[in-house]
Amino acid sequence: MRVYADNAATTRLNPKAKEAMFDYYSTVFGNPSSVHSIGIEAAEALRHSRKNIADLMGCSEEEIYFTSGGSESNNQAIFSAAEFGYQSGKKHIVTTAIEHPSVHNVLKKLKNFGFEVTFLDVDKSGIITTEQVEAAIRHDTCLVTVMYANNEIGTIQPISEIASMCEQKGILFHTDAVQAVGHLDIDCSRECFSMLSASAHKFHGPKGIGLLYCQKGVNLTKLIEGGSQEWGKRAGTENVPAIVGMAVALKEALMNLEERVSKTKYLRNFLLSELLGIDTAFLNGDLERRLSGNINICFPGQSGEGLLLYLNGRGICVSTGSACSTGSVIPSHVLTSMSGEEVAKSSVRISLSEENSIEEMEYMVSVIREFLCN
Ligand SMILES: *Cc1c(COP(=O)(O)O)cnc(C)c1O
C-alpha cells in the first residue's frame, strides 16, 4: 500500500484542473499579449480565470497578481512594503518566529539593508496573540507579516483580528496564506488585508503558479522588470495553462469545502486518537485552532527522521519539517522555537487530504506501532 500523507508539502493535481489546462498547451497556445486570434483566446482565458479567482476570494480582478507561487508572492509583498517604508524612513517590520523560509529569509536579508525585524515567539500551543503584535509595533513600523496557518504544525493565527488592529494603526499587513487558501473560508472583502499570498499546488492546483492579492491603493514594487503584464507589476509571458488550472482547482476546493474539511478532519481525528494512545506521544500545537488535515506529533526519545525513513520503506510519505543539508539534520525552527530542539528531533508531520482513506489510517497506525516496538 502506498499512502501519501504529505499534503502540506504539495497536493495531487485535481483531475478537472488537469483537464482544463490541456487545451492551453495544445490548441490555444497563444501569447495573451498577441493581437491575433490565438493570442486573444489565451487572453480571454486569462481574464476569465482572474475574474473567477477574484470572485472566489472576494476582491476585484485588479487586486489579483499572478506569480510563480507562494515564495515569489511573499518576496514581492515584503520587498514592496520595505521599499516604500524605506522611502518614508520606516525601517521596522514585525513578524513571527514560525514563518516559512520565503518570509523568514527575506526578512533576514532586509536586516543587511538596515531594517530592524521583530520575530515574535508563539506560545506552547503555536499561536501568536494580537496583543503581542500590537505591543511590538513602533512609530517606524512599515509592515506586519504573520502567516495565516503554519505549514508544519497547522495552527491558525487570529489573522482577522491582527489585520484589523493594523488597519486601525495605518500599518500595512501581509499574510502568507499559502496553507489557508482553498482550505479555509477566506473572503478578502470582509478582511483588512493589505496583501495576501497563495499558491496553487497547496490546494490541488498545478505547481509553479500562485498569486498575490494586493488591496487597491497598496503599492507594489517590481521584482521582475520587463513587459507590462500583471498590471505592470510582474513582467513575463503569463503561464496561461497553470493559471487556468489554478482557477479550476480553487473553485473545486471551495465548492466542496465543508465536505472536504469534515472528511479530512474525521480521518485526522481517528489517526490522532490512535497515535496519542501510544506511550508518551503528544501533539505539537493547538488541536482546535488547526488545519483539518494536520498532525504534528512527537514521540519522545524517538528519532523523527528515523520514523520518516521507516515509513517511507513501507510506502508511507510523511515529513519531519526539518531540512537536511550536507548530511546533517537541522531541526525545524518552528518546533525548536516552540518547544525546543529535543521535541523538534522527535516529531513528524502527517498532513492528510480528503483523498486519504480510513484503511490508510489503519495501515499507518500499524506501521508506526511496528517502528516504535523495534
Ligand atoms: C509551500 C509554502 C510556501 C511556498 O509556496 P511555493 O508555491 O512552493 O513557493 C510559502 N508559505 C507556506 C506557508 C507554504 O506552505
mmCIF file of C-alpha atoms and ligand atoms in Angstrom:
data_model
loop_
_atom_site.group_PDB
_atom_site.id
_atom_site.type_symbol
_atom_site.label_atom_id
_atom_site.label_comp_id
_atom_site.label_asym_id
_atom_site.label_seq_id
_atom_site.Cartn_x
_atom_site.Cartn_y
_atom_site.Cartn_z
ATOM 1 C CA MET A 1 0.000 0.000 0.000
ATOM 2 C CA ARG A 2 1.248 3.484 -0.846
ATOM 3 C CA VAL A 3 -0.012 6.315 1.318
ATOM 4 C CA TYR A 4 0.530 9.976 0.537
ATOM 5 C CA ALA A 5 0.324 11.927 3.789
ATOM 6 C CA ASP A 6 2.427 14.969 2.923
ATOM 7 C CA ASN A 7 -0.242 17.326 1.598
ATOM 8 C CA ALA A 8 1.273 20.338 3.344
ATOM 9 C CA ALA A 9 4.292 19.917 1.039
ATOM 10 C CA THR A 10 2.205 19.598 -2.082
ATOM 11 C CA THR A 11 -1.031 18.050 -3.310
ATOM 12 C CA ARG A 12 -2.117 15.952 -6.245
ATOM 13 C CA LEU A 13 -3.493 17.916 -9.212
ATOM 14 C CA ASN A 14 -7.285 17.940 -9.330
ATOM 15 C CA PRO A 15 -8.406 15.938 -12.422
ATOM 16 C CA LYS A 16 -10.757 18.733 -13.558
ATOM 17 C CA ALA A 17 -7.941 21.261 -13.309
ATOM 18 C CA LYS A 18 -5.698 18.955 -15.305
ATOM 19 C CA GLU A 19 -8.370 18.520 -17.959
ATOM 20 C CA ALA A 20 -8.969 22.282 -18.212
ATOM 21 C CA MET A 21 -5.259 23.002 -18.676
ATOM 22 C CA PHE A 22 -4.759 20.684 -21.621
ATOM 23 C CA ASP A 23 -6.106 22.918 -24.430
ATOM 24 C CA TYR A 24 -3.879 25.795 -23.373
ATOM 25 C CA TYR A 25 -0.819 23.676 -24.017
ATOM 26 C CA SER A 26 -2.022 22.454 -27.397
ATOM 27 C CA THR A 27 -4.586 24.397 -29.444
ATOM 28 C CA VAL A 28 -4.874 27.677 -27.526
ATOM 29 C CA PHE A 29 -1.154 28.148 -27.010
ATOM 30 C CA GLY A 30 -1.070 31.850 -27.912
ATOM 31 C CA ASN A 31 0.677 34.620 -26.046
ATOM 32 C CA PRO A 32 -2.050 36.670 -24.289
ATOM 33 C CA SER A 33 -0.266 39.855 -25.401
ATOM 34 C CA SER A 34 -0.583 38.956 -29.090
ATOM 35 C CA VAL A 35 -3.268 40.714 -31.089
ATOM 36 C CA HIS A 36 -4.233 37.781 -33.326
ATOM 37 C CA SER A 37 -6.980 35.260 -32.672
ATOM 38 C CA ILE A 38 -4.915 32.630 -30.840
ATOM 39 C CA GLY A 39 -3.485 35.311 -28.568
ATOM 40 C CA ILE A 40 -6.910 36.803 -27.948
ATOM 41 C CA GLU A 41 -8.282 33.409 -26.977
ATOM 42 C CA ALA A 42 -5.459 32.955 -24.478
ATOM 43 C CA ALA A 43 -6.044 36.468 -23.121
ATOM 44 C CA GLU A 44 -9.723 35.629 -22.768
ATOM 45 C CA ALA A 45 -8.877 32.529 -20.693
ATOM 46 C CA LEU A 46 -6.553 34.609 -18.554
ATOM 47 C CA ARG A 47 -9.192 37.270 -17.942
ATOM 48 C CA HIS A 48 -11.839 34.661 -17.198
ATOM 49 C CA SER A 49 -9.582 32.835 -14.721
ATOM 50 C CA ARG A 50 -8.641 36.071 -12.970
ATOM 51 C CA LYS A 51 -12.312 37.018 -12.674
ATOM 52 C CA ASN A 52 -13.238 33.616 -11.234
ATOM 53 C CA ILE A 53 -10.410 33.723 -8.713
ATOM 54 C CA ALA A 54 -11.260 37.314 -7.700
ATOM 55 C CA ASP A 55 -14.914 36.317 -7.180
ATOM 56 C CA LEU A 56 -13.895 33.334 -5.063
ATOM 57 C CA MET A 57 -11.619 35.488 -2.938
ATOM 58 C CA GLY A 58 -13.986 38.417 -2.536
ATOM 59 C CA CYS A 59 -11.887 41.004 -4.334
ATOM 60 C CA SER A 60 -11.613 42.703 -7.716
ATOM 61 C CA GLU A 61 -9.609 41.466 -10.708
ATOM 62 C CA GLU A 62 -7.268 44.446 -10.363
ATOM 63 C CA GLU A 63 -6.279 43.184 -6.928
ATOM 64 C CA ILE A 64 -5.017 39.801 -8.191
ATOM 65 C CA TYR A 65 -1.417 39.478 -9.422
ATOM 66 C CA PHE A 66 -0.318 36.089 -10.737
ATOM 67 C CA THR A 67 3.150 34.954 -9.666
ATOM 68 C CA SER A 68 5.220 31.764 -9.820
ATOM 69 C CA GLY A 69 3.966 30.658 -6.404
ATOM 70 C CA GLY A 70 3.884 31.327 -2.695
ATOM 71 C CA SER A 71 7.589 32.103 -2.379
ATOM 72 C CA GLU A 72 7.517 34.784 -5.051
ATOM 73 C CA SER A 73 4.329 36.320 -3.669
ATOM 74 C CA ASN A 74 5.881 36.547 -0.216
ATOM 75 C CA ASN A 75 9.049 38.115 -1.640
ATOM 76 C CA GLN A 76 7.102 40.664 -3.650
ATOM 77 C CA ALA A 77 4.847 41.623 -0.745
ATOM 78 C CA ILE A 78 7.677 42.118 1.728
ATOM 79 C CA PHE A 79 10.069 43.872 -0.644
ATOM 80 C CA SER A 80 7.236 46.221 -1.651
ATOM 81 C CA ALA A 81 6.470 47.235 1.909
ATOM 82 C CA ALA A 82 10.185 47.569 2.632
ATOM 83 C CA GLU A 83 10.874 49.748 -0.396
ATOM 84 C CA PHE A 84 8.054 52.178 0.315
ATOM 85 C CA GLY A 85 8.702 52.067 4.043
ATOM 86 C CA TYR A 86 12.361 52.910 3.466
ATOM 87 C CA GLN A 87 11.410 55.948 1.424
ATOM 88 C CA SER A 88 9.472 57.375 4.360
ATOM 89 C CA GLY A 89 12.099 56.444 6.943
ATOM 90 C CA LYS A 90 10.205 53.442 8.314
ATOM 91 C CA LYS A 91 12.542 50.513 8.681
ATOM 92 C CA HIS A 92 10.932 48.217 11.229
ATOM 93 C CA ILE A 93 8.978 45.037 10.484
ATOM 94 C CA VAL A 94 7.035 42.762 12.825
ATOM 95 C CA THR A 95 6.685 39.036 12.152
ATOM 96 C CA THR A 96 6.687 35.676 13.953
ATOM 97 C CA ALA A 97 9.401 33.126 14.618
ATOM 98 C CA ILE A 98 7.454 30.427 12.757
ATOM 99 C CA GLU A 99 7.196 31.884 9.247
ATOM 100 C CA HIS A 100 8.014 29.950 6.067
ATOM 101 C CA PRO A 101 11.593 30.460 4.800
ATOM 102 C CA SER A 102 10.255 32.591 1.921
ATOM 103 C CA VAL A 103 9.223 35.143 4.549
ATOM 104 C CA HIS A 104 11.847 34.465 7.205
ATOM 105 C CA ASN A 105 14.854 34.641 4.890
ATOM 106 C CA VAL A 106 13.620 37.761 3.082
ATOM 107 C CA LEU A 107 13.380 39.499 6.443
ATOM 108 C CA LYS A 108 16.837 38.283 7.441
ATOM 109 C CA LYS A 109 18.146 39.746 4.185
ATOM 110 C CA LEU A 110 16.459 43.080 4.863
ATOM 111 C CA LYS A 111 18.388 43.274 8.125
ATOM 112 C CA ASN A 112 21.540 43.649 5.989
ATOM 113 C CA PHE A 113 19.951 46.755 4.488
ATOM 114 C CA GLY A 114 19.384 48.419 7.829
ATOM 115 C CA PHE A 115 15.930 47.090 8.647
ATOM 116 C CA GLU A 116 15.062 46.012 12.153
ATOM 117 C CA VAL A 117 12.855 42.959 12.414
ATOM 118 C CA THR A 118 10.961 41.769 15.485
ATOM 119 C CA PHE A 119 10.457 37.988 15.371
ATOM 120 C CA LEU A 120 7.688 37.213 17.851
ATOM 121 C CA ASP A 121 7.677 33.824 19.552
ATOM 122 C CA VAL A 122 4.489 31.804 19.582
ATOM 123 C CA ASP A 123 3.253 30.207 22.787
ATOM 124 C CA LYS A 124 3.305 26.460 23.545
ATOM 125 C CA SER A 125 0.140 25.994 21.501
ATOM 126 C CA GLY A 126 1.763 27.523 18.409
ATOM 127 C CA ILE A 127 -0.380 30.656 18.393
ATOM 128 C CA ILE A 128 0.502 34.330 18.440
ATOM 129 C CA THR A 129 -1.799 36.898 20.040
ATOM 130 C CA THR A 130 -2.951 40.239 18.673
ATOM 131 C CA GLU A 131 -1.706 41.850 21.899
ATOM 132 C CA GLN A 132 1.816 40.551 21.245
ATOM 133 C CA VAL A 133 1.788 42.014 17.750
ATOM 134 C CA GLU A 134 0.330 45.316 18.916
ATOM 135 C CA ALA A 135 2.960 45.662 21.633
ATOM 136 C CA ALA A 136 5.732 45.161 19.067
ATOM 137 C CA ILE A 137 4.534 47.917 16.729
ATOM 138 C CA ARG A 138 6.602 51.093 16.756
ATOM 139 C CA HIS A 139 6.318 54.555 15.190
ATOM 140 C CA ASP A 140 8.662 53.358 12.409
ATOM 141 C CA THR A 141 6.957 50.025 11.648
ATOM 142 C CA CYS A 142 6.248 49.721 7.920
ATOM 143 C CA LEU A 143 4.866 46.168 7.832
ATOM 144 C CA VAL A 144 3.364 43.397 9.921
ATOM 145 C CA THR A 145 3.564 39.984 8.278
ATOM 146 C CA VAL A 146 2.020 36.972 10.010
ATOM 147 C CA MET A 147 1.249 33.646 8.362
ATOM 148 C CA TYR A 148 -2.384 32.569 8.260
ATOM 149 C CA ALA A 149 -1.805 28.893 9.027
ATOM 150 C CA ASN A 150 1.513 27.256 9.774
ATOM 151 C CA ASN A 151 2.845 24.713 7.302
ATOM 152 C CA GLU A 152 4.441 22.478 9.953
ATOM 153 C CA ILE A 153 2.029 22.418 12.864
ATOM 154 C CA GLY A 154 -1.097 23.641 11.063
ATOM 155 C CA THR A 155 -2.005 26.207 13.708
ATOM 156 C CA ILE A 156 -4.299 29.015 12.578
ATOM 157 C CA GLN A 157 -3.439 32.505 13.793
ATOM 158 C CA PRO A 158 -6.023 35.161 14.784
ATOM 159 C CA ILE A 159 -5.439 36.811 11.414
ATOM 160 C CA SER A 160 -8.647 38.853 11.083
ATOM 161 C CA GLU A 161 -8.040 40.444 14.458
ATOM 162 C CA ILE A 162 -4.374 41.206 13.776
ATOM 163 C CA ALA A 163 -5.243 42.647 10.354
ATOM 164 C CA SER A 164 -7.907 44.990 11.683
ATOM 165 C CA MET A 165 -5.644 46.135 14.516
ATOM 166 C CA CYS A 166 -3.008 47.004 11.875
ATOM 167 C CA GLU A 167 -5.540 48.841 9.747
ATOM 168 C CA GLN A 168 -6.574 50.959 12.721
ATOM 169 C CA LYS A 169 -2.944 51.911 13.174
ATOM 170 C CA GLY A 170 -2.445 52.577 9.463
ATOM 171 C CA ILE A 171 0.202 49.865 9.082
ATOM 172 C CA LEU A 172 0.440 47.524 6.098
ATOM 173 C CA PHE A 173 -0.498 43.937 6.893
ATOM 174 C CA HIS A 174 0.572 40.935 4.830
ATOM 175 C CA THR A 175 -0.329 37.310 5.424
ATOM 176 C CA ASP A 176 1.279 34.206 3.951
ATOM 177 C CA ALA A 177 -1.978 32.336 3.396
ATOM 178 C CA VAL A 178 -0.457 29.528 1.332
ATOM 179 C CA GLN A 179 -1.699 26.834 3.738
ATOM 180 C CA ALA A 180 -5.055 28.547 4.212
ATOM 181 C CA VAL A 181 -6.401 29.440 0.761
ATOM 182 C CA GLY A 182 -8.540 26.574 -0.530
ATOM 183 C CA HIS A 183 -8.717 25.087 2.979
ATOM 184 C CA LEU A 184 -10.467 27.793 4.979
ATOM 185 C CA ASP A 185 -13.290 30.178 4.156
ATOM 186 C CA ILE A 186 -11.468 33.404 3.290
ATOM 187 C CA ASP A 187 -13.258 36.468 1.954
ATOM 188 C CA CYS A 188 -10.967 39.447 1.383
ATOM 189 C CA SER A 189 -13.953 41.820 1.267
ATOM 190 C CA ARG A 190 -14.581 41.081 4.951
ATOM 191 C CA GLU A 191 -10.920 41.401 5.947
ATOM 192 C CA CYS A 192 -8.359 44.171 6.373
ATOM 193 C CA PHE A 193 -5.533 42.510 4.451
ATOM 194 C CA SER A 194 -3.180 44.788 2.543
ATOM 195 C CA MET A 195 -1.560 41.780 0.874
ATOM 196 C CA LEU A 196 -2.087 38.012 0.871
ATOM 197 C CA SER A 197 -0.035 35.212 -0.708
ATOM 198 C CA ALA A 198 -1.420 31.954 -2.087
ATOM 199 C CA SER A 199 -0.056 29.018 -4.072
ATOM 200 C CA ALA A 200 -1.994 26.641 -6.332
ATOM 201 C CA HIS A 201 -0.131 23.418 -5.609
ATOM 202 C CA LYS A 202 -1.226 23.508 -1.968
ATOM 203 C CA PHE A 203 -4.904 23.216 -2.995
ATOM 204 C CA HIS A 204 -4.709 20.582 -5.757
ATOM 205 C CA GLY A 205 -3.669 23.060 -8.442
ATOM 206 C CA PRO A 206 -0.529 22.930 -10.590
ATOM 207 C CA LYS A 207 2.950 23.750 -9.300
ATOM 208 C CA GLY A 208 4.790 26.946 -10.179
ATOM 209 C CA ILE A 209 1.768 29.217 -10.079
ATOM 210 C CA GLY A 210 0.413 31.388 -7.294
ATOM 211 C CA LEU A 211 -0.999 34.786 -6.626
ATOM 212 C CA LEU A 212 -0.572 37.894 -4.609
ATOM 213 C CA TYR A 213 -3.725 39.680 -3.534
ATOM 214 C CA CYS A 214 -2.896 43.356 -3.164
ATOM 215 C CA GLN A 215 -5.592 45.674 -1.867
ATOM 216 C CA LYS A 216 -6.434 48.665 -4.029
ATOM 217 C CA GLY A 217 -4.233 51.623 -3.056
ATOM 218 C CA VAL A 218 -1.368 49.475 -1.755
ATOM 219 C CA ASN A 219 1.699 49.954 -3.919
ATOM 220 C CA LEU A 220 3.709 47.016 -5.287
ATOM 221 C CA THR A 221 7.319 47.081 -6.368
ATOM 222 C CA LYS A 222 8.507 45.170 -9.441
ATOM 223 C CA LEU A 223 10.672 42.164 -8.699
ATOM 224 C CA ILE A 224 10.850 41.376 -12.399
ATOM 225 C CA GLU A 225 11.239 44.268 -14.805
ATOM 226 C CA GLY A 226 10.120 43.910 -18.400
ATOM 227 C CA GLY A 227 6.766 43.981 -20.143
ATOM 228 C CA SER A 228 3.526 45.308 -18.710
ATOM 229 C CA GLN A 229 1.940 42.009 -17.679
ATOM 230 C CA GLU A 230 0.135 41.716 -14.333
ATOM 231 C CA TRP A 231 -0.979 45.355 -14.132
ATOM 232 C CA GLY A 232 2.562 46.436 -14.929
ATOM 233 C CA LYS A 233 3.978 44.897 -11.754
ATOM 234 C CA ARG A 234 5.274 41.483 -12.795
ATOM 235 C CA ALA A 235 6.804 41.082 -16.224
ATOM 236 C CA GLY A 236 6.891 37.867 -18.243
ATOM 237 C CA THR A 237 4.511 35.968 -20.510
ATOM 238 C CA GLU A 238 1.724 34.616 -18.349
ATOM 239 C CA ASN A 239 1.623 30.886 -17.572
ATOM 240 C CA VAL A 240 -1.844 30.552 -19.070
ATOM 241 C CA PRO A 241 -2.330 26.770 -18.647
ATOM 242 C CA ALA A 242 -1.284 26.938 -14.996
ATOM 243 C CA ILE A 243 -3.476 29.974 -14.319
ATOM 244 C CA VAL A 244 -6.468 28.180 -15.875
ATOM 245 C CA GLY A 245 -5.644 25.133 -13.716
ATOM 246 C CA MET A 246 -5.341 27.219 -10.567
ATOM 247 C CA ALA A 247 -8.742 28.842 -11.141
ATOM 248 C CA VAL A 248 -10.433 25.463 -11.605
ATOM 249 C CA ALA A 249 -8.626 23.948 -8.609
ATOM 250 C CA LEU A 250 -9.639 26.832 -6.356
ATOM 251 C CA LYS A 251 -13.251 26.604 -7.478
ATOM 252 C CA GLU A 252 -13.279 22.851 -6.853
ATOM 253 C CA ALA A 253 -11.640 23.253 -3.458
ATOM 254 C CA LEU A 254 -14.075 25.900 -2.263
ATOM 255 C CA MET A 255 -17.188 24.364 -3.788
ATOM 256 C CA ASN A 256 -16.788 21.276 -1.644
ATOM 257 C CA LEU A 257 -15.014 22.972 1.232
ATOM 258 C CA GLU A 258 -17.205 21.814 4.118
ATOM 259 C CA GLU A 259 -17.392 18.266 2.871
ATOM 260 C CA ARG A 260 -13.628 18.088 2.292
ATOM 261 C CA VAL A 261 -12.819 19.574 5.662
ATOM 262 C CA SER A 262 -15.149 17.262 7.543
ATOM 263 C CA LYS A 263 -13.822 14.150 5.811
ATOM 264 C CA THR A 264 -10.208 15.175 6.371
ATOM 265 C CA LYS A 265 -10.933 16.023 9.986
ATOM 266 C CA TYR A 266 -12.609 12.670 10.561
ATOM 267 C CA LEU A 267 -9.550 10.838 9.214
ATOM 268 C CA ARG A 268 -7.199 13.109 11.160
ATOM 269 C CA ASN A 269 -9.037 12.636 14.443
ATOM 270 C CA PHE A 270 -9.155 8.867 14.005
ATOM 271 C CA LEU A 271 -5.421 8.681 13.321
ATOM 272 C CA LEU A 272 -4.578 11.143 16.073
ATOM 273 C CA SER A 273 -6.520 9.316 18.768
ATOM 274 C CA GLU A 274 -4.812 6.050 17.819
ATOM 275 C CA LEU A 275 -1.354 7.643 17.859
ATOM 276 C CA LEU A 276 -1.902 9.505 21.128
ATOM 277 C CA GLY A 277 -2.651 6.141 22.698
ATOM 278 C CA ILE A 278 0.945 5.123 22.082
ATOM 279 C CA ASP A 279 3.279 5.642 25.040
ATOM 280 C CA THR A 280 4.046 9.267 25.766
ATOM 281 C CA ALA A 281 3.244 10.649 22.317
ATOM 282 C CA PHE A 282 1.850 14.186 22.237
ATOM 283 C CA LEU A 283 0.543 16.624 19.649
ATOM 284 C CA ASN A 284 2.561 19.733 18.813
ATOM 285 C CA GLY A 285 0.341 22.812 18.688
ATOM 286 C CA ASP A 286 -3.275 23.543 19.452
ATOM 287 C CA LEU A 287 -5.827 20.945 18.318
ATOM 288 C CA GLU A 288 -8.809 23.247 17.816
ATOM 289 C CA ARG A 289 -7.215 26.192 16.032
ATOM 290 C CA ARG A 290 -5.647 23.932 13.443
ATOM 291 C CA LEU A 291 -5.949 22.933 9.784
ATOM 292 C CA SER A 292 -8.191 19.883 9.434
ATOM 293 C CA GLY A 293 -5.552 17.631 7.849
ATOM 294 C CA ASN A 294 -2.571 18.362 10.070
ATOM 295 C CA ILE A 295 -0.998 16.139 12.709
ATOM 296 C CA ASN A 296 2.414 17.100 14.044
ATOM 297 C CA ILE A 297 3.236 14.558 16.689
ATOM 298 C CA CYS A 298 6.178 13.996 18.998
ATOM 299 C CA PHE A 299 7.307 10.545 20.081
ATOM 300 C CA PRO A 300 9.695 11.442 22.919
ATOM 301 C CA GLY A 301 13.039 9.663 22.766
ATOM 302 C CA GLN A 302 12.490 8.541 19.177
ATOM 303 C CA SER A 303 14.060 9.935 16.036
ATOM 304 C CA GLY A 304 11.601 11.715 13.772
ATOM 305 C CA GLU A 305 13.986 11.237 10.872
ATOM 306 C CA GLY A 306 14.235 7.508 11.666
ATOM 307 C CA LEU A 307 10.453 7.172 11.714
ATOM 308 C CA LEU A 308 10.147 9.041 8.415
ATOM 309 C CA LEU A 309 12.626 6.684 6.737
ATOM 310 C CA TYR A 310 10.940 3.607 8.200
ATOM 311 C CA LEU A 311 7.543 4.787 6.979
ATOM 312 C CA ASN A 312 8.991 5.543 3.564
ATOM 313 C CA GLY A 313 10.249 1.952 3.378
ATOM 314 C CA ARG A 314 6.638 0.867 3.906
ATOM 315 C CA GLY A 315 5.249 3.165 1.219
ATOM 316 C CA ILE A 316 4.084 5.941 3.547
ATOM 317 C CA CYS A 317 5.079 9.531 2.706
ATOM 318 C CA VAL A 318 5.274 11.962 5.643
ATOM 319 C CA SER A 319 7.624 14.770 6.626
ATOM 320 C CA THR A 320 9.678 15.872 9.606
ATOM 321 C CA GLY A 321 9.551 19.552 8.799
ATOM 322 C CA SER A 322 13.297 19.633 9.199
ATOM 323 C CA ALA A 323 15.726 20.358 6.422
ATOM 324 C CA CYS A 324 18.548 18.014 5.550
ATOM 325 C CA SER A 325 21.681 19.801 4.452
ATOM 326 C CA THR A 326 25.022 18.160 3.701
ATOM 327 C CA GLY A 327 24.243 15.101 5.771
ATOM 328 C CA SER A 328 23.284 16.906 8.971
ATOM 329 C CA VAL A 329 19.688 17.296 10.022
ATOM 330 C CA ILE A 330 18.681 20.796 11.062
ATOM 331 C CA PRO A 331 15.681 20.515 13.349
ATOM 332 C CA SER A 332 12.579 22.519 12.500
ATOM 333 C CA HIS A 333 12.870 26.188 13.504
ATOM 334 C CA VAL A 334 9.160 26.188 14.223
ATOM 335 C CA LEU A 335 9.238 23.354 16.756
ATOM 336 C CA THR A 336 12.581 24.480 18.148
ATOM 337 C CA SER A 337 11.238 27.955 18.898
ATOM 338 C CA MET A 338 8.052 26.494 20.379
ATOM 339 C CA SER A 339 9.259 23.518 22.376
ATOM 340 C CA GLY A 340 12.999 23.125 21.972
ATOM 341 C CA GLU A 341 15.321 21.006 19.897
ATOM 342 C CA GLU A 342 14.561 17.667 21.593
ATOM 343 C CA VAL A 343 10.901 17.854 20.647
ATOM 344 C CA ALA A 344 11.816 19.028 17.153
ATOM 345 C CA LYS A 345 14.058 15.990 16.583
ATOM 346 C CA SER A 346 11.413 13.517 17.744
ATOM 347 C CA SER A 347 8.471 14.810 15.733
ATOM 348 C CA VAL A 348 6.863 14.003 12.407
ATOM 349 C CA ARG A 349 4.260 15.840 10.338
ATOM 350 C CA ILE A 350 1.416 13.878 8.809
ATOM 351 C CA SER A 351 -0.700 16.047 6.519
ATOM 352 C CA LEU A 352 -3.846 14.468 5.120
ATOM 353 C CA SER A 353 -6.301 15.425 2.415
ATOM 354 C CA GLU A 354 -9.799 14.276 1.548
ATOM 355 C CA GLU A 355 -8.188 11.827 -0.871
ATOM 356 C CA ASN A 356 -6.946 9.655 2.002
ATOM 357 C CA SER A 357 -8.969 6.721 3.366
ATOM 358 C CA ILE A 358 -9.635 5.090 6.723
ATOM 359 C CA GLU A 359 -7.773 1.973 5.535
ATOM 360 C CA GLU A 360 -4.715 4.130 5.002
ATOM 361 C CA MET A 361 -5.045 5.494 8.538
ATOM 362 C CA GLU A 362 -5.223 1.957 9.955
ATOM 363 C CA TYR A 363 -2.185 0.933 7.938
ATOM 364 C CA MET A 364 -0.233 3.959 9.181
ATOM 365 C CA VAL A 365 -1.084 3.178 12.797
ATOM 366 C CA SER A 366 0.160 -0.385 12.416
ATOM 367 C CA VAL A 367 3.425 0.617 10.741
ATOM 368 C CA ILE A 368 4.118 3.333 13.322
ATOM 369 C CA ARG A 369 3.471 0.839 16.148
ATOM 370 C CA GLU A 370 5.832 -1.584 14.451
ATOM 371 C CA PHE A 371 8.571 1.067 14.310
ATOM 372 C CA LEU A 372 8.151 2.023 17.953
ATOM 373 C CA CYS A 373 8.291 -1.612 19.099
ATOM 374 C CA ASN A 374 11.557 -2.291 17.292
HETATM 375 C C1 LIG B 1 4.523 25.927 0.413
HETATM 376 C C2 LIG B 1 4.542 27.194 1.170
HETATM 377 C C3 LIG B 1 5.128 28.351 0.632
HETATM 378 C C4 LIG B 1 5.851 28.352 -0.685
HETATM 379 O O1 LIG B 1 4.983 28.221 -1.763
HETATM 380 P P1 LIG B 1 5.593 27.800 -3.206
HETATM 381 O O2 LIG B 1 4.451 27.942 -4.134
HETATM 382 O O3 LIG B 1 6.036 26.378 -3.048
HETATM 383 O O4 LIG B 1 6.703 28.727 -3.493
HETATM 384 C C5 LIG B 1 5.063 29.517 1.377
HETATM 385 N N1 LIG B 1 4.459 29.542 2.577
HETATM 386 C C6 LIG B 1 3.882 28.464 3.127
HETATM 387 C C7 LIG B 1 3.200 28.580 4.441
HETATM 388 C C8 LIG B 1 3.902 27.248 2.445
HETATM 389 O O5 LIG B 1 3.328 26.180 2.995
#
